[in-house]
Amino acid sequence: MLEEVERWLARRSWSAADRPLDRILAAKRGAGTTVSVVLPALNEEATVGAIVATIRRELMTEAVPLVDELVVLDSGSTDRTAVVAAAAGARVVHRDEVLPRLPALPGKGEVLWRSLLVTKGDVVCFVDADLRDFSADFVSGIVGPLLTEPDVHFVKAMYDRPLGEAVGQGGRVTELVARPLLNLHWPQLAGFVQPLGGEYAARRSLLERLPFPVGYGVELGLLVDALHTVGLDALAQVDVGVRKHRHQDGRALGRMAAAIYRTAQLRLARGHLVRPALTQFERTPEGFVPRTYAVDTEERPPMAGIAEYAQRHAA
């Protein structure tokens, strides 16, 4: 590991317990900073309600006014995600209602990008909507450094990721794809425990300057681009405990890995690119059948260049 990264680990890696809520709230009041929490959601009716309810109960009260707005960005759910989220107290916005002149593309990164247009907070916190046994530390932990450390601009959560009952065996794409890519090509980012984690917070002033890969590559893309935009010392990570969520099957992980590799390749060279497709094999009664999937290749430009966003912030 680079000496620079060792120093960064000592300086920019914290635990959620390092910043009590009263300290975070005092910093928020003193700076007048506003905080938005965004949950991108696609068919998460089983978990989204409990996450929203926890945030409202623990971080959106008169005594603890840490979060100023809570938005669930629905990515085209066919179940009761929107109804459950609204009943729990979130403002629910459908992906297609945001920037309708640009037809929405499928993918998590797409809804994260569009969320910048429907939120107002100076700090934007993203939380996946499939988390179980959710703790408010996932929000307060990663928002805290952005309120208490003026030179920190981007904060990732870190945590244990069990796979069923197996401790520490989650995050398979991280270990097999993302971590090797980062260590080989962006060794300054080798200190991030969960580079692909879906829980992170950043200053709006940074997010609006970054391109957003529309699919699974969004976490890697934002992390790499944040490094190049504000430098390693402006990035941080916070231990928030244990992350339990719905795991994807092996084929879905393969498609995720291909998208992440493609995102990395785009950032390594803008010249020749590998074929943006992935063929996998599925056993059927007739034997193994090839299934070919397109790999996410689209990226949305920095939001600061979108006319509607500029008009809104000028108003």
Short mmCIF file of C-alpha atoms in Angstrom, two decimals:
data_model
loop_
_atom_site.label_atom_id
_atom_site.label_comp_id
_atom_site.label_asym_id
_atom_site.label_seq_id
_atom_site.Cartn_x
_atom_site.Cartn_y
_atom_site.Cartn_z
CA MET A 1 0.00 0.00 0.00
CA LEU A 2 1.21 3.49 -0.80
CA GLU A 3 2.47 5.50 2.16
CA GLU A 4 0.03 8.20 1.12
CA VAL A 5 -2.83 5.72 1.53
CA GLU A 6 -1.57 4.57 4.92
CA ARG A 7 -1.60 8.18 6.09
CA TRP A 8 -5.06 8.64 4.60
CA LEU A 9 -6.38 5.59 6.44
CA ALA A 10 -5.21 7.04 9.73
CA ARG A 11 -6.58 10.51 8.95
CA ARG A 12 -9.79 9.85 7.01
CA SER A 13 -11.22 6.57 8.33
CA TRP A 14 -13.61 6.87 11.26
CA SER A 15 -16.32 5.05 13.16
CA ALA A 16 -19.87 6.37 13.40
CA ALA A 17 -19.33 6.55 17.16
CA ASP A 18 -16.55 9.12 16.68
CA ARG A 19 -19.14 11.83 16.06
CA PRO A 20 -22.04 11.91 18.53
CA LEU A 21 -25.28 13.30 17.15
CA ASP A 22 -25.10 16.42 19.31
CA ARG A 23 -21.75 17.35 17.75
CA ILE A 24 -23.07 16.73 14.23
CA LEU A 25 -26.21 18.78 14.88
CA ALA A 26 -24.21 21.66 16.35
CA ALA A 27 -22.03 21.74 13.24
CA LYS A 28 -25.10 21.63 11.01
CA ARG A 29 -26.73 24.53 12.81
CA GLY A 30 -23.54 26.54 12.84
CA ALA A 31 -22.97 26.23 9.10
CA GLY A 32 -26.63 26.28 8.07
CA THR A 33 -26.07 23.18 5.95
CA THR A 34 -29.06 21.25 4.63
CA VAL A 35 -29.13 17.47 4.14
CA SER A 36 -31.08 15.40 1.63
CA VAL A 37 -31.36 11.61 1.79
CA VAL A 38 -32.16 9.72 -1.43
CA LEU A 39 -33.23 6.09 -1.64
CA PRO A 40 -33.11 4.70 -5.19
CA ALA A 41 -35.70 1.94 -5.29
CA LEU A 42 -36.82 -0.77 -7.70
CA ASN A 43 -39.32 -3.28 -6.29
CA GLU A 44 -38.26 -2.91 -2.66
CA GLU A 45 -41.64 -2.93 -0.92
CA ALA A 46 -40.36 -5.42 1.68
CA THR A 47 -37.65 -3.12 3.06
CA VAL A 48 -38.11 0.50 1.96
CA GLY A 49 -40.81 1.31 4.52
CA ALA A 50 -38.70 0.35 7.52
CA ILE A 51 -35.73 2.39 6.25
CA VAL A 52 -37.88 5.47 5.70
CA ALA A 53 -39.59 5.07 9.08
CA THR A 54 -36.24 4.76 10.89
CA ILE A 55 -34.83 7.89 9.27
CA ARG A 56 -37.96 9.90 10.04
CA ARG A 57 -38.17 8.65 13.62
CA GLU A 58 -34.50 9.10 14.53
CA LEU A 59 -33.15 11.86 12.27
CA MET A 60 -36.11 14.06 11.26
CA THR A 61 -37.60 15.15 14.57
CA GLU A 62 -37.67 18.47 16.37
CA ALA A 63 -35.04 17.15 18.75
CA VAL A 64 -32.85 15.62 16.02
CA PRO A 65 -33.34 17.66 12.79
CA LEU A 66 -30.40 16.15 10.91
CA VAL A 67 -32.20 15.26 7.67
CA ASP A 68 -34.14 18.02 5.92
CA GLU A 69 -35.70 16.00 3.11
CA LEU A 70 -36.15 12.30 2.39
CA VAL A 71 -36.85 11.25 -1.18
CA VAL A 72 -37.49 7.80 -2.61
CA LEU A 73 -36.65 7.81 -6.32
CA ASP A 74 -38.74 5.04 -7.86
CA SER A 75 -36.98 3.42 -10.79
CA GLY A 76 -40.12 1.89 -12.33
CA SER A 77 -41.27 -0.48 -9.59
CA THR A 78 -44.09 -2.89 -10.38
CA ASP A 79 -44.82 -3.72 -6.74
CA ARG A 80 -46.02 -1.47 -3.88
CA THR A 81 -42.69 0.26 -3.30
CA ALA A 82 -44.09 3.74 -3.93
CA VAL A 83 -47.16 3.21 -1.74
CA VAL A 84 -45.16 1.75 1.14
CA ALA A 85 -42.52 4.49 0.98
CA ALA A 86 -45.11 7.28 0.93
CA ALA A 87 -47.04 5.73 3.82
CA ALA A 88 -43.83 5.63 5.86
CA GLY A 89 -43.27 9.35 5.28
CA ALA A 90 -41.02 9.72 2.23
CA ARG A 91 -41.61 11.99 -0.72
CA VAL A 92 -41.81 9.58 -3.65
CA VAL A 93 -40.75 10.71 -7.11
CA HIS A 94 -40.94 8.49 -10.16
CA ARG A 95 -37.88 8.46 -12.36
CA ASP A 96 -39.90 9.39 -15.47
CA GLU A 97 -41.23 12.57 -13.84
CA VAL A 98 -37.73 14.04 -13.63
CA LEU A 99 -36.29 15.73 -16.71
CA PRO A 100 -38.94 14.23 -19.03
CA ARG A 101 -37.29 15.62 -22.17
CA LEU A 102 -34.60 12.93 -21.71
CA PRO A 103 -36.12 9.44 -21.84
CA ALA A 104 -34.95 7.53 -18.80
CA LEU A 105 -32.43 4.74 -19.18
CA PRO A 106 -32.60 1.64 -16.97
CA GLY A 107 -30.12 1.56 -14.12
CA LYS A 108 -29.39 2.74 -10.60
CA GLY A 109 -26.98 5.47 -11.70
CA GLU A 110 -29.72 7.03 -13.80
CA VAL A 111 -31.98 7.62 -10.80
CA LEU A 112 -29.12 8.88 -8.65
CA TRP A 113 -28.26 11.43 -11.34
CA ARG A 114 -31.88 12.53 -11.69
CA SER A 115 -32.24 12.83 -7.92
CA LEU A 116 -30.03 15.94 -8.00
CA LEU A 117 -32.84 17.72 -9.84
CA VAL A 118 -35.50 16.97 -7.22
CA THR A 119 -33.51 17.53 -4.03
CA LYS A 120 -32.22 20.74 -2.47
CA GLY A 121 -29.74 19.73 0.22
CA ASP A 122 -26.19 21.03 0.32
CA VAL A 123 -25.23 17.47 1.28
CA VAL A 124 -26.80 14.53 -0.56
CA CYS A 125 -26.78 11.10 1.05
CA PHE A 126 -27.57 7.95 -0.95
CA VAL A 127 -28.87 4.81 0.78
CA ASP A 128 -29.87 1.58 -0.95
CA ALA A 129 -33.51 0.59 -0.39
CA ASP A 130 -32.95 -3.16 0.11
CA LEU A 131 -31.22 -2.96 3.51
CA ARG A 132 -32.50 -5.10 6.39
CA ASP A 133 -32.07 -4.32 10.10
CA PHE A 134 -31.37 -0.74 9.04
CA SER A 135 -29.62 1.61 11.46
CA ALA A 136 -29.77 5.40 11.36
CA ASP A 137 -25.97 5.29 11.71
CA PHE A 138 -25.87 4.55 8.00
CA VAL A 139 -27.00 8.15 7.47
CA SER A 140 -25.61 10.07 10.43
CA GLY A 141 -22.28 8.26 10.20
CA ILE A 142 -21.51 9.28 6.64
CA VAL A 143 -23.12 12.71 6.80
CA GLY A 144 -21.22 13.61 9.97
CA PRO A 145 -17.78 14.25 8.44
CA LEU A 146 -19.30 16.50 5.78
CA LEU A 147 -20.75 18.68 8.53
CA THR A 148 -17.76 18.72 10.87
CA GLU A 149 -14.84 18.66 8.41
CA PRO A 150 -15.00 21.50 5.85
CA ASP A 151 -12.32 19.94 3.65
CA VAL A 152 -14.10 16.58 3.28
CA HIS A 153 -16.31 16.34 0.19
CA PHE A 154 -17.18 12.65 -0.31
CA VAL A 155 -17.77 9.94 2.33
CA LYS A 156 -18.34 6.21 1.83
CA ALA A 157 -19.79 3.86 4.41
CA MET A 158 -17.79 0.78 5.34
CA TYR A 159 -19.21 -2.28 7.08
CA ASP A 160 -19.17 -6.04 7.41
CA ARG A 161 -21.11 -7.80 4.63
CA PRO A 162 -22.27 -11.28 5.62
CA LEU A 163 -23.47 -13.71 2.95
CA GLY A 164 -26.27 -15.54 4.70
CA GLU A 165 -24.66 -16.84 7.88
CA ALA A 166 -21.13 -16.56 6.50
CA VAL A 167 -19.40 -13.57 8.08
CA GLY A 168 -17.48 -11.32 5.72
CA GLN A 169 -18.31 -13.27 2.58
CA GLY A 170 -20.54 -10.65 0.94
CA GLY A 171 -19.23 -8.15 -1.59
CA ARG A 172 -18.10 -10.76 -4.11
CA VAL A 173 -17.88 -8.32 -7.02
CA THR A 174 -15.88 -5.96 -4.83
CA GLU A 175 -13.28 -8.60 -4.04
CA LEU A 176 -13.07 -10.19 -7.49
CA VAL A 177 -13.36 -7.12 -9.72
CA ALA A 178 -13.41 -3.69 -8.08
CA ARG A 179 -10.62 -4.11 -5.55
CA PRO A 180 -8.11 -5.53 -8.08
CA LEU A 181 -9.00 -2.76 -10.56
CA LEU A 182 -8.52 -0.03 -7.97
CA ASN A 183 -5.28 -1.45 -6.61
CA LEU A 184 -3.82 -1.82 -10.08
CA HIS A 185 -5.00 1.40 -11.72
CA TRP A 186 -5.98 3.79 -8.91
CA PRO A 187 -3.82 2.70 -5.97
CA GLN A 188 -4.72 5.87 -4.08
CA LEU A 189 -8.18 4.32 -3.63
CA ALA A 190 -6.86 1.01 -2.27
CA GLY A 191 -7.80 2.04 1.28
CA PHE A 192 -11.55 1.99 0.68
CA VAL A 193 -13.10 -0.99 2.43
CA GLN A 194 -16.36 -0.93 0.45
CA PRO A 195 -15.72 0.92 -2.82
CA LEU A 196 -18.94 -0.40 -4.39
CA GLY A 197 -21.17 0.17 -1.37
CA GLY A 198 -24.41 1.99 -2.08
CA GLU A 199 -24.30 4.15 1.04
CA TYR A 200 -22.32 7.35 0.58
CA ALA A 201 -22.75 11.09 0.98
CA ALA A 202 -21.21 14.03 -0.80
CA ARG A 203 -21.45 17.75 -1.16
CA ARG A 204 -23.81 18.80 -3.92
CA SER A 205 -21.12 21.11 -5.23
CA LEU A 206 -19.06 18.00 -6.05
CA LEU A 207 -21.82 15.71 -7.30
CA GLU A 208 -23.09 18.25 -9.80
CA ARG A 209 -19.65 18.28 -11.46
CA LEU A 210 -19.37 14.51 -11.91
CA PRO A 211 -20.64 12.30 -14.75
CA PHE A 212 -22.90 9.44 -13.62
CA PRO A 213 -22.66 6.00 -15.24
CA VAL A 214 -26.30 4.98 -15.56
CA GLY A 215 -25.93 1.38 -14.36
CA TYR A 216 -23.95 -0.76 -11.96
CA GLY A 217 -20.74 1.16 -12.61
CA VAL A 218 -21.98 4.29 -10.87
CA GLU A 219 -20.25 3.68 -7.52
CA LEU A 220 -16.85 2.98 -9.06
CA GLY A 221 -17.20 5.86 -11.51
CA LEU A 222 -18.13 8.42 -8.86
CA LEU A 223 -15.32 7.30 -6.57
CA VAL A 224 -12.65 7.50 -9.28
CA ASP A 225 -13.93 10.81 -10.62
CA ALA A 226 -14.17 12.29 -7.11
CA LEU A 227 -10.51 11.39 -6.56
CA HIS A 228 -9.49 13.21 -9.72
CA THR A 229 -11.74 16.19 -8.96
CA VAL A 230 -11.03 16.94 -5.30
CA GLY A 231 -8.08 14.70 -4.35
CA LEU A 232 -7.66 11.84 -1.90
CA ASP A 233 -7.66 13.94 1.27
CA ALA A 234 -11.16 15.20 0.46
CA LEU A 235 -12.46 11.60 0.51
CA ALA A 236 -13.26 9.63 3.66
CA GLN A 237 -14.96 6.50 4.98
CA VAL A 238 -16.93 5.70 8.13
CA ASP A 239 -17.57 2.32 9.79
CA VAL A 240 -21.32 1.95 10.34
CA GLY A 241 -21.42 -1.69 11.46
CA VAL A 242 -23.07 -4.48 9.47
CA ARG A 243 -24.90 -4.29 6.15
CA LYS A 244 -27.59 -6.90 5.49
CA HIS A 245 -29.38 -6.87 2.18
CA ARG A 246 -30.80 -8.96 -0.64
CA HIS A 247 -28.03 -10.76 -2.54
CA GLN A 248 -28.02 -11.25 -6.29
CA ASP A 249 -27.41 -14.56 -8.04
CA GLY A 250 -24.17 -15.40 -9.81
CA ARG A 251 -25.32 -14.40 -13.29
CA ALA A 252 -26.51 -11.00 -12.08
CA LEU A 253 -23.14 -10.53 -10.40
CA GLY A 254 -21.45 -11.33 -13.70
CA ARG A 255 -23.40 -8.57 -15.42
CA MET A 256 -22.54 -6.20 -12.60
CA ALA A 257 -18.86 -7.08 -12.93
CA ALA A 258 -18.90 -6.44 -16.67
CA ALA A 259 -20.46 -3.01 -16.20
CA ILE A 260 -17.90 -2.11 -13.54
CA TYR A 261 -15.03 -3.22 -15.75
CA ARG A 262 -16.48 -1.15 -18.61
CA THR A 263 -16.74 1.90 -16.34
CA ALA A 264 -13.11 1.48 -15.33
CA GLN A 265 -12.01 1.05 -18.93
CA LEU A 266 -13.73 4.27 -19.99
CA ARG A 267 -11.73 6.09 -17.36
CA LEU A 268 -8.46 4.47 -18.27
CA ALA A 269 -8.59 5.23 -21.96
CA ARG A 270 -11.02 6.93 -24.27
CA GLY A 271 -9.75 5.02 -27.27
CA HIS A 272 -10.53 1.43 -28.26
CA LEU A 273 -13.12 -0.25 -26.03
CA VAL A 274 -14.01 -3.88 -25.51
CA ARG A 275 -17.27 -5.17 -26.96
CA PRO A 276 -20.00 -3.93 -24.57
CA ALA A 277 -21.79 -7.29 -24.21
CA LEU A 278 -21.54 -10.28 -21.90
CA THR A 279 -22.53 -13.85 -22.73
CA GLN A 280 -23.45 -16.15 -19.86
CA PHE A 281 -24.70 -19.73 -19.83
CA GLU A 282 -27.88 -21.12 -18.31
CA ARG A 283 -28.60 -24.83 -17.96
CA THR A 284 -31.92 -25.91 -19.46
CA PRO A 285 -33.39 -29.38 -20.16
CA GLU A 286 -31.71 -29.11 -23.57
CA GLY A 287 -28.30 -28.33 -22.10
CA PHE A 288 -26.39 -25.06 -21.63
CA VAL A 289 -27.96 -22.15 -23.47
CA PRO A 290 -26.04 -18.92 -24.08
CA ARG A 291 -27.68 -15.68 -22.98
CA THR A 292 -26.12 -12.42 -24.11
CA TYR A 293 -26.71 -9.18 -22.24
CA ALA A 294 -25.78 -5.63 -23.14
CA VAL A 295 -23.33 -4.05 -20.71
CA ASP A 296 -24.26 -0.60 -19.38
CA THR A 297 -22.31 1.89 -21.48
CA GLU A 298 -24.21 5.14 -21.13
CA GLU A 299 -23.16 7.93 -18.82
CA ARG A 300 -25.03 11.08 -17.92
CA PRO A 301 -23.04 14.33 -18.06
CA PRO A 302 -22.33 16.44 -15.00
CA MET A 303 -25.62 17.88 -13.74
CA ALA A 304 -24.10 21.37 -13.66
CA GLY A 305 -24.34 21.40 -17.45
CA ILE A 306 -28.07 20.61 -17.60
CA ALA A 307 -30.14 23.72 -18.39
CA GLU A 308 -33.05 22.81 -16.10
CA TYR A 309 -30.67 22.33 -13.17
CA ALA A 310 -28.94 25.67 -13.80
CA GLN A 311 -32.31 27.45 -14.03
CA ARG A 312 -33.53 25.92 -10.80
CA HIS A 313 -30.44 26.94 -8.86
CA ALA A 314 -30.47 30.44 -10.33
CA ALA A 315 -34.07 30.93 -9.17
#
